mmCIF file of C-alpha atoms in Angstrom:
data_model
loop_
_atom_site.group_PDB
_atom_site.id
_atom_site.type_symbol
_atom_site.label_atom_id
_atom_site.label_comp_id
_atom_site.label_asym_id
_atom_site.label_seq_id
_atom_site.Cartn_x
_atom_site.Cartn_y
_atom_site.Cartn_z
ATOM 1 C CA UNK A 126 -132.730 18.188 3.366
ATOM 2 C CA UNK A 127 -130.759 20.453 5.369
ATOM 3 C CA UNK A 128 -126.816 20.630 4.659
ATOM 4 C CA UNK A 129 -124.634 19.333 7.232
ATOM 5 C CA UNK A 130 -123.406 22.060 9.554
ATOM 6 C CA UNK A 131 -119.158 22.750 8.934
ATOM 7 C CA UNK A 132 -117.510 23.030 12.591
ATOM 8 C CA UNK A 133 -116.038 26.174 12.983
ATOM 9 C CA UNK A 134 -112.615 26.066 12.878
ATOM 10 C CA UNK A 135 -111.429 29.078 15.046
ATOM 11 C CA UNK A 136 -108.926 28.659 18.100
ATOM 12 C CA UNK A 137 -106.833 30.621 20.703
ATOM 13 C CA UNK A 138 -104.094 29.799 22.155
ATOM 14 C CA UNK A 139 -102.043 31.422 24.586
ATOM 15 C CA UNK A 140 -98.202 31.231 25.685
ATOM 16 C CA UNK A 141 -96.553 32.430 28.751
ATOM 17 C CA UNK A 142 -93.238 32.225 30.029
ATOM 18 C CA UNK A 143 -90.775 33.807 31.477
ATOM 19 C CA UNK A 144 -89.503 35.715 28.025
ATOM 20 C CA UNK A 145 -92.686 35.860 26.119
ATOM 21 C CA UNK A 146 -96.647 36.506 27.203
ATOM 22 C CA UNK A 147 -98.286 35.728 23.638
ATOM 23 C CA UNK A 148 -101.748 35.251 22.399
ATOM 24 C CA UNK A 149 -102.994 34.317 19.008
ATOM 25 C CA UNK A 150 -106.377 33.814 17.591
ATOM 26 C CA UNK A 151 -107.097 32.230 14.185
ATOM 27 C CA UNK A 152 -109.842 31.550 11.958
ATOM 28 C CA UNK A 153 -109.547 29.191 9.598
ATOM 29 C CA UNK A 154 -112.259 30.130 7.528
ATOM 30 C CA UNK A 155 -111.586 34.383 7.088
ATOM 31 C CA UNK A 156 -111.383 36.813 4.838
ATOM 32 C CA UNK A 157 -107.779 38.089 5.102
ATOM 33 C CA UNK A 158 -108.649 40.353 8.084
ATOM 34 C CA UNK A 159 -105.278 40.805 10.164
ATOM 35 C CA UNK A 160 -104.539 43.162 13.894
ATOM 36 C CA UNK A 161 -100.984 42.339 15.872
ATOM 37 C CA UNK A 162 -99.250 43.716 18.109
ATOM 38 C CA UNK A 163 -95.524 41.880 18.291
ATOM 39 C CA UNK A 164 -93.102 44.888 18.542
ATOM 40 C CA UNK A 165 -91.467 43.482 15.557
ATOM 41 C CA UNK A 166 -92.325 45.086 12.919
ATOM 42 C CA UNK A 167 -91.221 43.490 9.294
ATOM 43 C CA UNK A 168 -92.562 40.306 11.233
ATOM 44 C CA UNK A 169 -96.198 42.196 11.901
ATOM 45 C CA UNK A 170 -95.666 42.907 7.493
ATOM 46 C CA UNK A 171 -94.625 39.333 6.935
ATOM 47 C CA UNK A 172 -97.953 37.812 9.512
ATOM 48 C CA UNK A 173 -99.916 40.470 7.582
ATOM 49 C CA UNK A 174 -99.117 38.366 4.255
ATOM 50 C CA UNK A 175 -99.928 34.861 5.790
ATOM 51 C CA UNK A 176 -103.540 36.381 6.509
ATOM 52 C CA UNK A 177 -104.416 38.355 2.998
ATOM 53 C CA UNK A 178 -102.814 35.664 0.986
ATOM 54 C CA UNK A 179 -104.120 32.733 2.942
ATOM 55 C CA UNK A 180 -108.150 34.304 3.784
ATOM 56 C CA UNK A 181 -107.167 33.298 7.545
ATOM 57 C CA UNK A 182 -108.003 35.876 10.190
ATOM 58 C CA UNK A 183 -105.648 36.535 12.592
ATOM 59 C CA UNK A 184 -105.312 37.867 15.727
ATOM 60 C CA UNK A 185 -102.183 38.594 17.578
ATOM 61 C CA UNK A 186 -100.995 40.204 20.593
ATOM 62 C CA UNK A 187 -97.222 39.358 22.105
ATOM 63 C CA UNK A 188 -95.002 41.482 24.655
ATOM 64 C CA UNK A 189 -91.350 39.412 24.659
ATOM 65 C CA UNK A 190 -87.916 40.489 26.056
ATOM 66 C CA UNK A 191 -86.913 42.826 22.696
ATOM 67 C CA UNK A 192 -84.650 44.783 24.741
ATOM 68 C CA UNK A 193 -82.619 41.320 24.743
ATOM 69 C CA UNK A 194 -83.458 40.922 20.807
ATOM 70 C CA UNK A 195 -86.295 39.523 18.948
ATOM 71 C CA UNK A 196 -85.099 36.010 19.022
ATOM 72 C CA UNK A 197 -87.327 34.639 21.959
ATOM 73 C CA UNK A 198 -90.534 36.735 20.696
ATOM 74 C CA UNK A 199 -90.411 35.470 16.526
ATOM 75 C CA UNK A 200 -89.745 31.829 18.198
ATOM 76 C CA UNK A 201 -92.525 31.775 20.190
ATOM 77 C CA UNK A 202 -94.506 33.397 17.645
ATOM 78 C CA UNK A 203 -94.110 30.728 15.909
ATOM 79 C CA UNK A 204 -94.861 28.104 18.050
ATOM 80 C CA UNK A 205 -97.926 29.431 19.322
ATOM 81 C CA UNK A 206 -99.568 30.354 15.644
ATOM 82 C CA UNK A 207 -98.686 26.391 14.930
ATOM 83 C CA UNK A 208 -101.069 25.262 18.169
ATOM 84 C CA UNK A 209 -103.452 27.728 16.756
ATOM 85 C CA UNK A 210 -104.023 25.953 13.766
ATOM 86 C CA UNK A 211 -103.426 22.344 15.307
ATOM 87 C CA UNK A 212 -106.428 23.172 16.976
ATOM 88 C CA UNK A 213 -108.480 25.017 14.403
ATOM 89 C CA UNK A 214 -108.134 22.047 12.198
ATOM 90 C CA UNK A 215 -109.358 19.539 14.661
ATOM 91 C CA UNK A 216 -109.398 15.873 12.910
ATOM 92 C CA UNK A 217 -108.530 17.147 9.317
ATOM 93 C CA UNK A 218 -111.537 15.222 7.770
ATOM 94 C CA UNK A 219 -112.540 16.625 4.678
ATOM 95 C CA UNK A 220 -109.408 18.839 4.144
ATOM 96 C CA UNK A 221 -106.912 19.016 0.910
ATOM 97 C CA UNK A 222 -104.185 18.062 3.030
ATOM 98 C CA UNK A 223 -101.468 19.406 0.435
ATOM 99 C CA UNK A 224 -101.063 22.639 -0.218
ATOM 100 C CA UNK A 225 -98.386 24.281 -2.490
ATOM 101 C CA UNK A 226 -97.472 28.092 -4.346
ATOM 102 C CA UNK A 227 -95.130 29.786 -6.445
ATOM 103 C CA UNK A 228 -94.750 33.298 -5.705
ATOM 104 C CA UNK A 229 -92.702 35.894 -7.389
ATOM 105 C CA UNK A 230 -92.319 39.390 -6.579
ATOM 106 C CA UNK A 231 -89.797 41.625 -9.032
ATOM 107 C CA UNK A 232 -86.540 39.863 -8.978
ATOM 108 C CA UNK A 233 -87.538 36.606 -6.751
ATOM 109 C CA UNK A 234 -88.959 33.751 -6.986
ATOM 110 C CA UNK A 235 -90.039 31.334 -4.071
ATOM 111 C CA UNK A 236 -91.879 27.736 -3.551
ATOM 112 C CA UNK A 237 -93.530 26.546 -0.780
ATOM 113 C CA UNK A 238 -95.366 23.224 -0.038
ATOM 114 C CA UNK A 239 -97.416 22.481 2.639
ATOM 115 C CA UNK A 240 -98.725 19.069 3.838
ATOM 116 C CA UNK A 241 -100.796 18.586 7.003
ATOM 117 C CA UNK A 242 -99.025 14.984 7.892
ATOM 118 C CA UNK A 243 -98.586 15.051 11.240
ATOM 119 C CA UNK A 244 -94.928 14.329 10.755
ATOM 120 C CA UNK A 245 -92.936 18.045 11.767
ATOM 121 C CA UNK A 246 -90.189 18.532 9.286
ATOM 122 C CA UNK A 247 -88.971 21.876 7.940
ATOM 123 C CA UNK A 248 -86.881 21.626 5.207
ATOM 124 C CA UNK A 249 -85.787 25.205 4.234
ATOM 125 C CA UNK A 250 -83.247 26.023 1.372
ATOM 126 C CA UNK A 251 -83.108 30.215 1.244
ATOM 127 C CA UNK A 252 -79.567 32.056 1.170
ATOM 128 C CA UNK A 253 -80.587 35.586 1.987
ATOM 129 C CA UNK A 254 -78.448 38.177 0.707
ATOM 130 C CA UNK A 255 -78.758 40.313 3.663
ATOM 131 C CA UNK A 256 -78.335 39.509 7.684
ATOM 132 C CA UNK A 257 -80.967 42.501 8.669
ATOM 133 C CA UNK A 258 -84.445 43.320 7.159
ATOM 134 C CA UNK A 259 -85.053 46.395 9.205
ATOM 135 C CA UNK A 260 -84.156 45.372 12.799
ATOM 136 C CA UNK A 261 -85.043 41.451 12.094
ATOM 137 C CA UNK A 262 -82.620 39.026 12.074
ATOM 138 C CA UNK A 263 -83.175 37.107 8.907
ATOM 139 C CA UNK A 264 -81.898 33.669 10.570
ATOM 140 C CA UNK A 265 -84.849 34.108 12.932
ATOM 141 C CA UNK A 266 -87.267 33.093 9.936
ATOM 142 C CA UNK A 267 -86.300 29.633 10.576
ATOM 143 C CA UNK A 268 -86.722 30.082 13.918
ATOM 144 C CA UNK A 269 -90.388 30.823 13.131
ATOM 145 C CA UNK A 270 -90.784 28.096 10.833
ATOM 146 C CA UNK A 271 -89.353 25.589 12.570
ATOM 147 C CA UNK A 272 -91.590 26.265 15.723
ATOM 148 C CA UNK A 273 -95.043 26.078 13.733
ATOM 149 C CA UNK A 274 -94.036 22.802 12.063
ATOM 150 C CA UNK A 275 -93.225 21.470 15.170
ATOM 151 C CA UNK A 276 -96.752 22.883 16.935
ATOM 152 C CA UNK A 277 -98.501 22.295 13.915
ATOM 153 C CA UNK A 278 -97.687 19.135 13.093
ATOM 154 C CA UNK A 279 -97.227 19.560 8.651
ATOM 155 C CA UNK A 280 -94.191 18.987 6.435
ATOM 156 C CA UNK A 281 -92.664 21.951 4.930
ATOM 157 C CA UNK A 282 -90.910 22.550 2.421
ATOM 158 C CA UNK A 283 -89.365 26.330 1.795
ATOM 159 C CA UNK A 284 -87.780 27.025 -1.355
ATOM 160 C CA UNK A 285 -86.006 30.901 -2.655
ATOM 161 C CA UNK A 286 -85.546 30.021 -6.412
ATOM 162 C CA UNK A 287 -84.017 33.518 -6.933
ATOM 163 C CA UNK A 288 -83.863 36.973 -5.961
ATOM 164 C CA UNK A 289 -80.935 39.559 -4.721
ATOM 165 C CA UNK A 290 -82.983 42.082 -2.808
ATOM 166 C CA UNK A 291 -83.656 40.052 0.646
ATOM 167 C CA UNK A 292 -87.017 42.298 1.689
ATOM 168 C CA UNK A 293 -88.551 40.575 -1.436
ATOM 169 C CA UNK A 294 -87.249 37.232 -0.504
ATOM 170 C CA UNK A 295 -88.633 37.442 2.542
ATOM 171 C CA UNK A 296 -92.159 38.460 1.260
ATOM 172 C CA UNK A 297 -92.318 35.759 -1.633
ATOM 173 C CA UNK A 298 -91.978 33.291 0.845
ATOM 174 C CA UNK A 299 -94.654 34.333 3.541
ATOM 175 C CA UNK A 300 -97.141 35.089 0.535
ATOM 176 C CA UNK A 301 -96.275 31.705 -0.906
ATOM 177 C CA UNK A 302 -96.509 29.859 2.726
ATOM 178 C CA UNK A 303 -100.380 32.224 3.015
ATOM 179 C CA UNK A 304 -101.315 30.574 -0.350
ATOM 180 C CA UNK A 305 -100.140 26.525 0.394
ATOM 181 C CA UNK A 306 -102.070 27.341 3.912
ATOM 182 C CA UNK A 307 -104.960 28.419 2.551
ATOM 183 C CA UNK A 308 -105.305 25.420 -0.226
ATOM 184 C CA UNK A 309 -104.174 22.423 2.124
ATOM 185 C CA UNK A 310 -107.049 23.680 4.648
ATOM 186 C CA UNK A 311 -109.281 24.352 2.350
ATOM 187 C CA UNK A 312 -112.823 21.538 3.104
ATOM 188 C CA UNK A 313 -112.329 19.404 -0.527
ATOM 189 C CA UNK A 314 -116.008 18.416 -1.852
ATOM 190 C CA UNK A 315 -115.067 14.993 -2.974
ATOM 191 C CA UNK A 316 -113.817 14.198 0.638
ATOM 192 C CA UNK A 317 -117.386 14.780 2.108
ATOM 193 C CA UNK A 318 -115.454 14.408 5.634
ATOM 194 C CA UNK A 319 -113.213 11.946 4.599
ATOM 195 C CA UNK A 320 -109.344 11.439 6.232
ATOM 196 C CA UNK A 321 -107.284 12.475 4.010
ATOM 197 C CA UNK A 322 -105.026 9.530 4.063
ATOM 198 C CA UNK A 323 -104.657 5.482 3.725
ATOM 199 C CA UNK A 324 -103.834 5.444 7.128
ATOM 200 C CA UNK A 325 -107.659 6.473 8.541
ATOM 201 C CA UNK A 326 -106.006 8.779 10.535
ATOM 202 C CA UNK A 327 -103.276 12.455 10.644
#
């Protein structure tokens, strides 16, 4: 007997607007492998850890109004990565659902938890002891959170536990969101394309 064939789960998705031409490929099922082009560089770094930590490709090109700040571009960023992966997932059938890490790195410490609901909430607890990682704005990594939940339709939950130096902040909690990604995607073998939930539907 042949195995049942697993849909693909790859999508792109594309956002233009006056501020912000972006376009962002994922796959679902990757190995890590990462290219973008965002003019934002500790944001390109921090993407770069959603991929290898999460074994989702991803593919990402986006020209936004920088000389204005990065505000518009990170946003957007954001909100089109989250209606990649609404549409990657498709149904969710079969899926964990939930998805949670701790990640430490030196000095800090952060928790993130992931669940595929189709309920947006962001619920993000981080003091960052800096304003500026490089050029970026560290207020615009809610910004960027808050506009995948929304597109992607999941509960999270963002947690810094500890840490004083704010680049490794930053970095615990991208790795940490890669890792809850990459288990509450993850095809379960005791679903056998159920819905995750009561309900019969996400």
């Amino acid at each position: 007997m042949e195995s049942p064939t697993i849909p693909e789960r790859v999508a792109t998705v594309s956002r233009d607007t006056s501020e912000t031409q972006i376009t962002v490929t994922v796959n679902l099922d990757g190995t890590g492998r990462f290219r973008a082009e965002t003019g934002v560089p500790f944001l390109d770094h921090m993407l770069d850890q959603i991929a290898r930590h999460g074994l989702i490709d991803l593919d990402i090109v986006a020209k936004g109004d920088l000389l204005i700040d990065d505000h518009h571009t990170v946003e957007d960023l954001g909100i089109t990565l989250g209606q990649a992966f609404d549409k990657a997932i498709g149904d969710k059938r079969g899926i964990r659902r939930y998805g949670h890490a701790y990640v430490p790195l030196d000095e800090a410490l952060s928790r993130v938890v992931i669940d595929f609901s189709g309920r947006p909430g962001l619920f993000m607890d981080v003091e960052f002891t800096r304003a500026v990682i490089g050029r970026l704005d560290t207020q615009l990594f809610w910004e960027f959170f808050q506009g995948f939940v929304n597109h992607a339709r999941v509960t999270l939950h963002i947690d810094n536990l500890k840490g004083f130096n704010a680049h490794h902040q930053a970095e615990t909690i991208f790795k940490a969101f890669g890792r809850a990604l990459r288990m509450a995607v993850e095809p379960d073998p005791r679903m056998a394309g159920q819905m995750p939930s009561t309900k019969g539907c996400l």
